[in-house]
PDB file of C-alpha atoms in Angstrom:
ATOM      1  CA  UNK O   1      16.962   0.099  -0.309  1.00  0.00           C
ATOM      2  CA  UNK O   2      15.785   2.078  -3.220  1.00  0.00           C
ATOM      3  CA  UNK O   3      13.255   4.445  -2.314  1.00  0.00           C
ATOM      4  CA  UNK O   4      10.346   5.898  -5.075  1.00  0.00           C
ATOM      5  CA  UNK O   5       8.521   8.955  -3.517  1.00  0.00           C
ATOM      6  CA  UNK O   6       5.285  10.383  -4.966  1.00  0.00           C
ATOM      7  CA  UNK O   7       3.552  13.834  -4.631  1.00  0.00           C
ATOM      8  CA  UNK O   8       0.978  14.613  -3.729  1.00  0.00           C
ATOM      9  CA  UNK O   9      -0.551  11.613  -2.213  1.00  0.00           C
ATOM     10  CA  UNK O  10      -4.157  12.687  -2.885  1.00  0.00           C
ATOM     11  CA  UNK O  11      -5.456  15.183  -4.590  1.00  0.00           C
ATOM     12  CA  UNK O  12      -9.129  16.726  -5.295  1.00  0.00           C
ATOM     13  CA  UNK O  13      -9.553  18.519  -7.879  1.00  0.00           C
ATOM     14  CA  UNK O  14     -12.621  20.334  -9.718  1.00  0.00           C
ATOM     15  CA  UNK O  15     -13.504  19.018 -13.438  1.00  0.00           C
ATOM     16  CA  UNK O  16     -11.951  20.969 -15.943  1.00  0.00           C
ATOM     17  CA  UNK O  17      -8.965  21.809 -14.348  1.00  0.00           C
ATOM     18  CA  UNK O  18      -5.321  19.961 -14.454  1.00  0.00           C
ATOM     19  CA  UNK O  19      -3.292  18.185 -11.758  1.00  0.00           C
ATOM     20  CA  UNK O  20       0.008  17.400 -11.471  1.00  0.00           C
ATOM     21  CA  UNK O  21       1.759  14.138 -10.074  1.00  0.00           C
ATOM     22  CA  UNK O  22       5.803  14.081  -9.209  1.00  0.00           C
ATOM     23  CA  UNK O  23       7.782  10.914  -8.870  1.00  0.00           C
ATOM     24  CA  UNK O  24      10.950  10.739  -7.994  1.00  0.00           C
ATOM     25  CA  UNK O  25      13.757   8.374  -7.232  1.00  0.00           C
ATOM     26  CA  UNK O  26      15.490   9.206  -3.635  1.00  0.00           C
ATOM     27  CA  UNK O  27      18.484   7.613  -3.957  1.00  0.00           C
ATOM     28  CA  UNK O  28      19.439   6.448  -7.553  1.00  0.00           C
ATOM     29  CA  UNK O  29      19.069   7.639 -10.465  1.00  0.00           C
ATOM     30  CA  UNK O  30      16.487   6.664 -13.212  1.00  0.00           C
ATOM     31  CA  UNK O  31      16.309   6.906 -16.907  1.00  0.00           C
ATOM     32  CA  UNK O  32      13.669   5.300 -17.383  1.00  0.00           C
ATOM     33  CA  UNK O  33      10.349   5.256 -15.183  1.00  0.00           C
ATOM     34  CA  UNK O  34       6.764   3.647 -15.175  1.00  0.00           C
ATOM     35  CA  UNK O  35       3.311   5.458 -14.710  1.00  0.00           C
ATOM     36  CA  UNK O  36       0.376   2.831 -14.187  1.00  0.00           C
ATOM     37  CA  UNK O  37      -3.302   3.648 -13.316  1.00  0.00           C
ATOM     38  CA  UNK O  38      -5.544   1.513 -10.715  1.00  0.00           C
ATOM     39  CA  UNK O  39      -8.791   1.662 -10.320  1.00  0.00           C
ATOM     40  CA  UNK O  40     -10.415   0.300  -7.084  1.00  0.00           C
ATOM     41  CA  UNK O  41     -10.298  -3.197  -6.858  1.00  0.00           C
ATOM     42  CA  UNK O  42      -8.741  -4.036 -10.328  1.00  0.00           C
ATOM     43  CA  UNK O  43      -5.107  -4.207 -11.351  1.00  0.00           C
ATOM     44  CA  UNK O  44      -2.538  -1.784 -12.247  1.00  0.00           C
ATOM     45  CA  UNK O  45      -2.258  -1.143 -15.739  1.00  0.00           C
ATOM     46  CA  UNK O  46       0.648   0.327 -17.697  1.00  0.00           C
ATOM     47  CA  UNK O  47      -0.187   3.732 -19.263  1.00  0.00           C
ATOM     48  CA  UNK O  48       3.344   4.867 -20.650  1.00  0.00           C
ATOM     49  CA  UNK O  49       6.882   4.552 -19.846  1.00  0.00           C
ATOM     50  CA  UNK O  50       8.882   8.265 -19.000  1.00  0.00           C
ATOM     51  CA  UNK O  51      12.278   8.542 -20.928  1.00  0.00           C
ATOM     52  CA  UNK O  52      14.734  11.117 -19.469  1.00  0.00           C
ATOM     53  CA  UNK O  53      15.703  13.605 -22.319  1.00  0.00           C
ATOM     54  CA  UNK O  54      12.918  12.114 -25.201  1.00  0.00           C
ATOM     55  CA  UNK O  55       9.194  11.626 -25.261  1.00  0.00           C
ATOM     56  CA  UNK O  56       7.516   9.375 -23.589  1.00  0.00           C
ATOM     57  CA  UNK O  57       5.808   6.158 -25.075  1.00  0.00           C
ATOM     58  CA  UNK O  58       2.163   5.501 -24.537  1.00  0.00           C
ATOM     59  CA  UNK O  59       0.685   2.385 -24.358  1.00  0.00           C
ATOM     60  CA  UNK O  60      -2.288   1.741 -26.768  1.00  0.00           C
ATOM     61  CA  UNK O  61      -5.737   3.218 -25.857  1.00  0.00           C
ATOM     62  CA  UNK O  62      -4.009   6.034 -23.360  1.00  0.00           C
ATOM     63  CA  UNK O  63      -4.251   9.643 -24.585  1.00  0.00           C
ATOM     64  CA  UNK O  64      -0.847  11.317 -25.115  1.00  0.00           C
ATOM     65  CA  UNK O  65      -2.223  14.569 -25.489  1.00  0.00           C
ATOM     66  CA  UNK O  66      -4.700  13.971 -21.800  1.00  0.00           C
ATOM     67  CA  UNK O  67      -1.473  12.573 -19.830  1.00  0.00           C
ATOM     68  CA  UNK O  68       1.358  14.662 -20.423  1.00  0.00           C
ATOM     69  CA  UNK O  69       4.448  12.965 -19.198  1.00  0.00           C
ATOM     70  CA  UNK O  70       7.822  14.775 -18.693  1.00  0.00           C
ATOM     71  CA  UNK O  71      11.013  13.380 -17.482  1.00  0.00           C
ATOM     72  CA  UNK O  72      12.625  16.391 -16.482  1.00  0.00           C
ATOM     73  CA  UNK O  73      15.983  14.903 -14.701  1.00  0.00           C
ATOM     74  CA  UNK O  74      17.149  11.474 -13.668  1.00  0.00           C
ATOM     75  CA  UNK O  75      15.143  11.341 -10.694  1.00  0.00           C
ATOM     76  CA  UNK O  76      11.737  13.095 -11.359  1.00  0.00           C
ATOM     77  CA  UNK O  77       9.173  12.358 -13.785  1.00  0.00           C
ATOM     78  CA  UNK O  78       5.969  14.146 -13.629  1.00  0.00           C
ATOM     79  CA  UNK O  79       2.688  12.885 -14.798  1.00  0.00           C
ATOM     80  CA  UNK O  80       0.179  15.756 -15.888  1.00  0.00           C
ATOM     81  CA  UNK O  81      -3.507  14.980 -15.854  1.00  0.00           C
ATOM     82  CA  UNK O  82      -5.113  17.433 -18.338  1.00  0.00           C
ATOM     83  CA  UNK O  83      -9.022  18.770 -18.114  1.00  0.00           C
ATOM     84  CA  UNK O  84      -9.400  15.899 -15.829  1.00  0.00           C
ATOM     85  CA  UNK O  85     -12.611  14.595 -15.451  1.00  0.00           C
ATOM     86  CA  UNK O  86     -14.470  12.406 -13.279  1.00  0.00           C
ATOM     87  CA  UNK O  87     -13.800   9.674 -14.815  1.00  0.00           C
ATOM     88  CA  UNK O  88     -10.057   9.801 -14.633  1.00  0.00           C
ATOM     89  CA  UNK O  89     -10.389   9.922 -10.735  1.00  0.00           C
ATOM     90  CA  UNK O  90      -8.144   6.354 -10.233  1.00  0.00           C
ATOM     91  CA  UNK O  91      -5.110   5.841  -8.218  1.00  0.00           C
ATOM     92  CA  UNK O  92      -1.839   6.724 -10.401  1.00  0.00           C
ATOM     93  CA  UNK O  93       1.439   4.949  -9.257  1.00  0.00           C
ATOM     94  CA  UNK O  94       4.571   5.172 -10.750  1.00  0.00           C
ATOM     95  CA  UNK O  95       7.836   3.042 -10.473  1.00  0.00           C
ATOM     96  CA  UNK O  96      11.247   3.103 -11.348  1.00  0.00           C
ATOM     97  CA  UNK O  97      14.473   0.530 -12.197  1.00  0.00           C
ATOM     98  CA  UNK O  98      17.200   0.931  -9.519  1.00  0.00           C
ATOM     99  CA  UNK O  99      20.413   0.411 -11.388  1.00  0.00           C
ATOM    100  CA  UNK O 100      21.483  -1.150  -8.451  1.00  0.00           C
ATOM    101  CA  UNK O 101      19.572  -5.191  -8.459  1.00  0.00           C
ATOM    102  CA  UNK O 102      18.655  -6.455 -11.293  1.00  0.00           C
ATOM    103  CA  UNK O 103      17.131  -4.235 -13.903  1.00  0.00           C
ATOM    104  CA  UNK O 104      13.652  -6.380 -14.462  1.00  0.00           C
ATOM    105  CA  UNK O 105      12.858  -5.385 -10.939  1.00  0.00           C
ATOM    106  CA  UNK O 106      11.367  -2.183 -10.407  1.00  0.00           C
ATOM    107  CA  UNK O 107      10.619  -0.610  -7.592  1.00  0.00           C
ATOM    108  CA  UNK O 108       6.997   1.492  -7.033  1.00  0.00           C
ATOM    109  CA  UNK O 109       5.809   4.764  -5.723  1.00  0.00           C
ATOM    110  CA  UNK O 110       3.598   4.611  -2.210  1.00  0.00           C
ATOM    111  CA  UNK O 111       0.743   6.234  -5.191  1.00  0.00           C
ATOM    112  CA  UNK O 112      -1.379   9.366  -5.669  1.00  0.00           C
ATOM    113  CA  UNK O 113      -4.996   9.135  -5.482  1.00  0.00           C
ATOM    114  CA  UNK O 114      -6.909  11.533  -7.688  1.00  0.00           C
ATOM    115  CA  UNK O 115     -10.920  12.194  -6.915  1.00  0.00           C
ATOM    116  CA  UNK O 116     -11.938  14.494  -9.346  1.00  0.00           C
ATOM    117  CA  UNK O 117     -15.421  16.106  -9.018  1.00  0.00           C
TER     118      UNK O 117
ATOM    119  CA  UNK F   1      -4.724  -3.696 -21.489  1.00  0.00           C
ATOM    120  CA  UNK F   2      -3.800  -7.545 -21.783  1.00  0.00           C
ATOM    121  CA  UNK F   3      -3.586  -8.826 -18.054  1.00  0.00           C
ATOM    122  CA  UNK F   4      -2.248 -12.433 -16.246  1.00  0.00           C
ATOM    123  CA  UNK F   5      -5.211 -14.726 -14.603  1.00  0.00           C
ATOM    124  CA  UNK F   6      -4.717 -14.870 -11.052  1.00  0.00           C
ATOM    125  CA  UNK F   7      -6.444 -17.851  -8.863  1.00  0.00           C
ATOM    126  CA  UNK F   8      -8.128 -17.923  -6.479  1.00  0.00           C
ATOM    127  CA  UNK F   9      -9.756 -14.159  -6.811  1.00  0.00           C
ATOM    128  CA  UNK F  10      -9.779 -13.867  -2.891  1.00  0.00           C
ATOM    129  CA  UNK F  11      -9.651 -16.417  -0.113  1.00  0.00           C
ATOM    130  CA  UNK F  12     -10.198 -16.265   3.837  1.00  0.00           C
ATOM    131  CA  UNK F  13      -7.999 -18.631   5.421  1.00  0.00           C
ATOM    132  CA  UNK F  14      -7.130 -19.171   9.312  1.00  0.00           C
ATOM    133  CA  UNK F  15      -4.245 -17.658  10.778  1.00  0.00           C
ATOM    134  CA  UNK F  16      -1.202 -20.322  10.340  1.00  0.00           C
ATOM    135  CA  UNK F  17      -2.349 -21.896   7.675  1.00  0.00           C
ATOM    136  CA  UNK F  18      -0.764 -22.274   4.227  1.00  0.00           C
ATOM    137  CA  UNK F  19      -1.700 -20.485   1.299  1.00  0.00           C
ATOM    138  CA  UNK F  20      -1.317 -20.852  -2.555  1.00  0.00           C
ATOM    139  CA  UNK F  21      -1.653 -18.669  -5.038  1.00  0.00           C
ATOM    140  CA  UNK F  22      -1.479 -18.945  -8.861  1.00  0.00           C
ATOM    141  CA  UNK F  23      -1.235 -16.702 -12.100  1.00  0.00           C
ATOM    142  CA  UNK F  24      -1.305 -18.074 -15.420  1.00  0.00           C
ATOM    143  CA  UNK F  25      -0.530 -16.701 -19.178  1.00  0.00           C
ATOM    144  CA  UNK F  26      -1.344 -17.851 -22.569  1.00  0.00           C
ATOM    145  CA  UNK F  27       2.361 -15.853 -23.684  1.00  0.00           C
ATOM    146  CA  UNK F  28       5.765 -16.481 -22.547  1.00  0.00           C
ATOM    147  CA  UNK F  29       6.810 -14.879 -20.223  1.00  0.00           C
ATOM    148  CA  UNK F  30      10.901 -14.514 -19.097  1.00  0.00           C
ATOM    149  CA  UNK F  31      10.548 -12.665 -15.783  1.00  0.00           C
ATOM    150  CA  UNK F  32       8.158 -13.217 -13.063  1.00  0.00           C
ATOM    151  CA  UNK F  33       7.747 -11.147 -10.032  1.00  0.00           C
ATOM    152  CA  UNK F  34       5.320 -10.901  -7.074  1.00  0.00           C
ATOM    153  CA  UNK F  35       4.381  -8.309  -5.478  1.00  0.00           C
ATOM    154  CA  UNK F  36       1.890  -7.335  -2.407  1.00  0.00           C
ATOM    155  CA  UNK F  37       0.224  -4.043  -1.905  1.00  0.00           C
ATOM    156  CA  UNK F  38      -1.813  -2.830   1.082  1.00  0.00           C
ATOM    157  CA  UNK F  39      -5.037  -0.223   0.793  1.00  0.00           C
ATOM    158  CA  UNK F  40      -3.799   3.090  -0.204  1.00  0.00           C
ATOM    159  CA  UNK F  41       0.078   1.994  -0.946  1.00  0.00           C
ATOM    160  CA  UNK F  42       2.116   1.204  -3.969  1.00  0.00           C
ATOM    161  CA  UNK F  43       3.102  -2.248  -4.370  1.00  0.00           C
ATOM    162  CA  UNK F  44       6.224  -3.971  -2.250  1.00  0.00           C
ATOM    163  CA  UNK F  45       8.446  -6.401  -4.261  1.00  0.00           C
ATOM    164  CA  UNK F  46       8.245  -9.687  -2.244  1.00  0.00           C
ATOM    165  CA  UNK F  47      10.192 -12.062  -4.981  1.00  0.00           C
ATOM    166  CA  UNK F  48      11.608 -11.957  -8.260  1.00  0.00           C
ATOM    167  CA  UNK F  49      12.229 -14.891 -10.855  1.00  0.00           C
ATOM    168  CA  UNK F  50      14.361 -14.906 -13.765  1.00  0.00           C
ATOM    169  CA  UNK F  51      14.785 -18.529 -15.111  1.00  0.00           C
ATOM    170  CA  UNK F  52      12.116 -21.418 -16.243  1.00  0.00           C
ATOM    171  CA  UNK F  53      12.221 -24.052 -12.751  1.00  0.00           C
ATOM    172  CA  UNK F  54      13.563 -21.540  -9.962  1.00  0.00           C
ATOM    173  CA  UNK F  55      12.216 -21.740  -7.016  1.00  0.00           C
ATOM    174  CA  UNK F  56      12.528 -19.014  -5.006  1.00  0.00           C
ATOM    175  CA  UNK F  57      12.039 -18.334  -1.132  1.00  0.00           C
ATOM    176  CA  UNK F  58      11.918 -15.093   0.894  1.00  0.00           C
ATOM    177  CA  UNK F  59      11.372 -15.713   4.515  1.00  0.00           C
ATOM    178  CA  UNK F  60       7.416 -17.898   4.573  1.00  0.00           C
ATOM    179  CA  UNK F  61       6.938 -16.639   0.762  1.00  0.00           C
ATOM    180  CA  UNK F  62       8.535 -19.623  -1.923  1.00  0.00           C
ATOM    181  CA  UNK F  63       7.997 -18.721  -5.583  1.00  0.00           C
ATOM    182  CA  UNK F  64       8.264 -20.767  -8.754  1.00  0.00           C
ATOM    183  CA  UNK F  65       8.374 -20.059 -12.113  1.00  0.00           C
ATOM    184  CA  UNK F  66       6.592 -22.554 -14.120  1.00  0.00           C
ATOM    185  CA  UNK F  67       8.920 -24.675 -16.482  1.00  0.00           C
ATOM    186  CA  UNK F  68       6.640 -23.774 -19.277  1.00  0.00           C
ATOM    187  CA  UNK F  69       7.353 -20.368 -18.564  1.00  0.00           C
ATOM    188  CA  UNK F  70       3.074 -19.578 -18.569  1.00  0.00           C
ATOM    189  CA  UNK F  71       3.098 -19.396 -14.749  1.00  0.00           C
ATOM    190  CA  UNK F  72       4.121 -18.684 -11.740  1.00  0.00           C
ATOM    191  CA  UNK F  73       3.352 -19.863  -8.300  1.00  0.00           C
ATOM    192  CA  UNK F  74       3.110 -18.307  -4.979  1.00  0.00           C
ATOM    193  CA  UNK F  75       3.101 -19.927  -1.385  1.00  0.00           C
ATOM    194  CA  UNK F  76       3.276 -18.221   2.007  1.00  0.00           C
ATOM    195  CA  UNK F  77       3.332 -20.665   5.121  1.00  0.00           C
ATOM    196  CA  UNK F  78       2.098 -20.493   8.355  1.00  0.00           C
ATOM    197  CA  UNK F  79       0.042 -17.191   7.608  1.00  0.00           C
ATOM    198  CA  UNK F  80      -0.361 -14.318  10.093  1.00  0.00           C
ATOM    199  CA  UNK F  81      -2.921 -11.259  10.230  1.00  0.00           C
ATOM    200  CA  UNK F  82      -0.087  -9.120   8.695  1.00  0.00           C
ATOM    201  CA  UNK F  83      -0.165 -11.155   5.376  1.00  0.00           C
ATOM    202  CA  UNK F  84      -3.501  -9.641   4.704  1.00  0.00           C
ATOM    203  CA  UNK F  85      -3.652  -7.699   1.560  1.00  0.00           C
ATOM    204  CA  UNK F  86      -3.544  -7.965  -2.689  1.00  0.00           C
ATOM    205  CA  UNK F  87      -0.869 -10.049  -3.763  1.00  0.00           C
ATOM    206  CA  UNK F  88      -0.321  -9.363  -8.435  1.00  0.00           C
ATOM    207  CA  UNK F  89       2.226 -11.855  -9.908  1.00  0.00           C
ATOM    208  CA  UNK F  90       3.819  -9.280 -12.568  1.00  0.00           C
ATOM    209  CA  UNK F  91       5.566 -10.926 -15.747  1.00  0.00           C
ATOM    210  CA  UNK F  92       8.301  -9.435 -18.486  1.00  0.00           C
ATOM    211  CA  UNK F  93       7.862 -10.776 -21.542  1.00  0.00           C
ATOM    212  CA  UNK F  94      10.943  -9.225 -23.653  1.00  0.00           C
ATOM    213  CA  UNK F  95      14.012  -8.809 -21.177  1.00  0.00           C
ATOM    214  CA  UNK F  96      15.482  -5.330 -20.944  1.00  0.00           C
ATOM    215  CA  UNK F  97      12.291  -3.265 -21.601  1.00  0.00           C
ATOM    216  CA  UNK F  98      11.607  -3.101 -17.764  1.00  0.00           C
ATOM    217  CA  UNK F  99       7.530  -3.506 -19.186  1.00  0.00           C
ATOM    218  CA  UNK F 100       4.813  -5.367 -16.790  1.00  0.00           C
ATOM    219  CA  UNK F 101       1.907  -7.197 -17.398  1.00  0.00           C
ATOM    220  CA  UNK F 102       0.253  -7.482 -13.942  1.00  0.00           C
ATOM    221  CA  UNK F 103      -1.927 -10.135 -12.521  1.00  0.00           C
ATOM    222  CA  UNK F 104      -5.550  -9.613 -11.686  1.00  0.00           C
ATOM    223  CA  UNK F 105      -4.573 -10.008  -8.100  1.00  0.00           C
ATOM    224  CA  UNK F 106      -5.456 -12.028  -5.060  1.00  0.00           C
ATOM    225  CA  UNK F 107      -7.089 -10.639  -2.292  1.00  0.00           C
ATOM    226  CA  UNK F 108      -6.279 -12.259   0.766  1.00  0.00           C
ATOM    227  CA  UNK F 109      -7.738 -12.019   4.091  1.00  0.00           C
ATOM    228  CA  UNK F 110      -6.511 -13.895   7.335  1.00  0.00           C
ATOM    229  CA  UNK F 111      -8.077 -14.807  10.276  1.00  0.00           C
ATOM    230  CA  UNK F 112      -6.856 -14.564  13.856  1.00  0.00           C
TER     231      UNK F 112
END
């Protein structure tokens, strides 16, 4: 089945500083992916959708400019936290269509938990 | 961000027995999918519903999409320690744009 891969799958980093999250697609190819933040014990909510070859869209309230997306080929999309802060510490999952099923279904990353101190 | 009402919140229930599991919308919705995710993981599709009435099934899980197309209903029979975990319904509201809304989740917990 399709397969969505994250990297890393935790990460600690030191206020101030940025981290970068990788998702890719293992075994089809993906135009368009999904980056949604958790926190614990809530839901996932959408923060922008990753367009291979044009900017990526932002839901409302979500920085652009603090999440740097970039769809680099059809199977990678990187998510690029910017002077994180504590307070971005959350669990960041992405997900991806497989052209293959049905293309409401989407298929998610295993996650990447950020702690930032 | 705009989320779907999940019932009940959490529940314990005894291993074998049936469960149900709700999430409700004020909007339309023309998709509805559930999905389960463990501690630590990214969520696992466990069934997807594209039409107003379908009724779904996928091994002890049966879904239904609510003929108003405002919910969506979840059952898993005969429940075993393994079913433990968050189940989100997920809906679509304009078809093609591959966009979720996700449920508030149910947290369920099963005992042996």
């Amino acid at each position: 089945g399709a397969v969505v891969s994250q990297h890393p799958s935790r990460v600690i980093c030191k206020s101030g500083t940025s981290v970068k999250i990788e998702c890719r697609s293992l075994d089809f190819q993906a135009t368009t992916m999904f980056w949604y933040r958790q926190f614990p014990k809530q839901s996932l909510m959408l923060m922008a959708t990753s367009n291979e070859g044009s900017k990526a869209t932002y839901e409302q309230g979500v920085e652009k400019d603090k999440f740097l997306i970039n769809h680099a080929s059809l199977t990678l999309s990187t998510l690029t936290v910017t002077s994180a802060h504590p307070e971005d510490s959350s669990f960041y999952i992405c997900s991806a269509p497989p052209p293959s099923v049905r293309q409401e279904t989407q298929y998610f990353g295993p996650g990447t938990r950020l702690l930032v101190l | 961000g705009q989320q779907l009402n999940q019932s009940p919140q959490s529940m314990f229930i005894q291993e074998g027995e049936d469960v149900s599991m709700n999430c409700t919308s004020s909007s339309i919705f023309n998709t509805w999918l559930w999905y389960k995710q463990d501690p630590g993981e990214g969520p696992v599709l466990l069934i997807a519903l594209y039409k107003a009435g379908e009724l779904t099934s996928n091994g002890r899980l049966t879904a239904q999409f609510g003929i108003t197309r405002k919910d969506s209903f979840l059952n898993i029979s005969a429940s075993i320690p393994s079913d433990v975990g968050i189940y989100f319904c997920a809906g679509q509201r304009i078809t093609g744009t591959y966009k979720y809304i996700f449920g508030t989740g149910t947290r369920l917990k099963v005992l042996a």
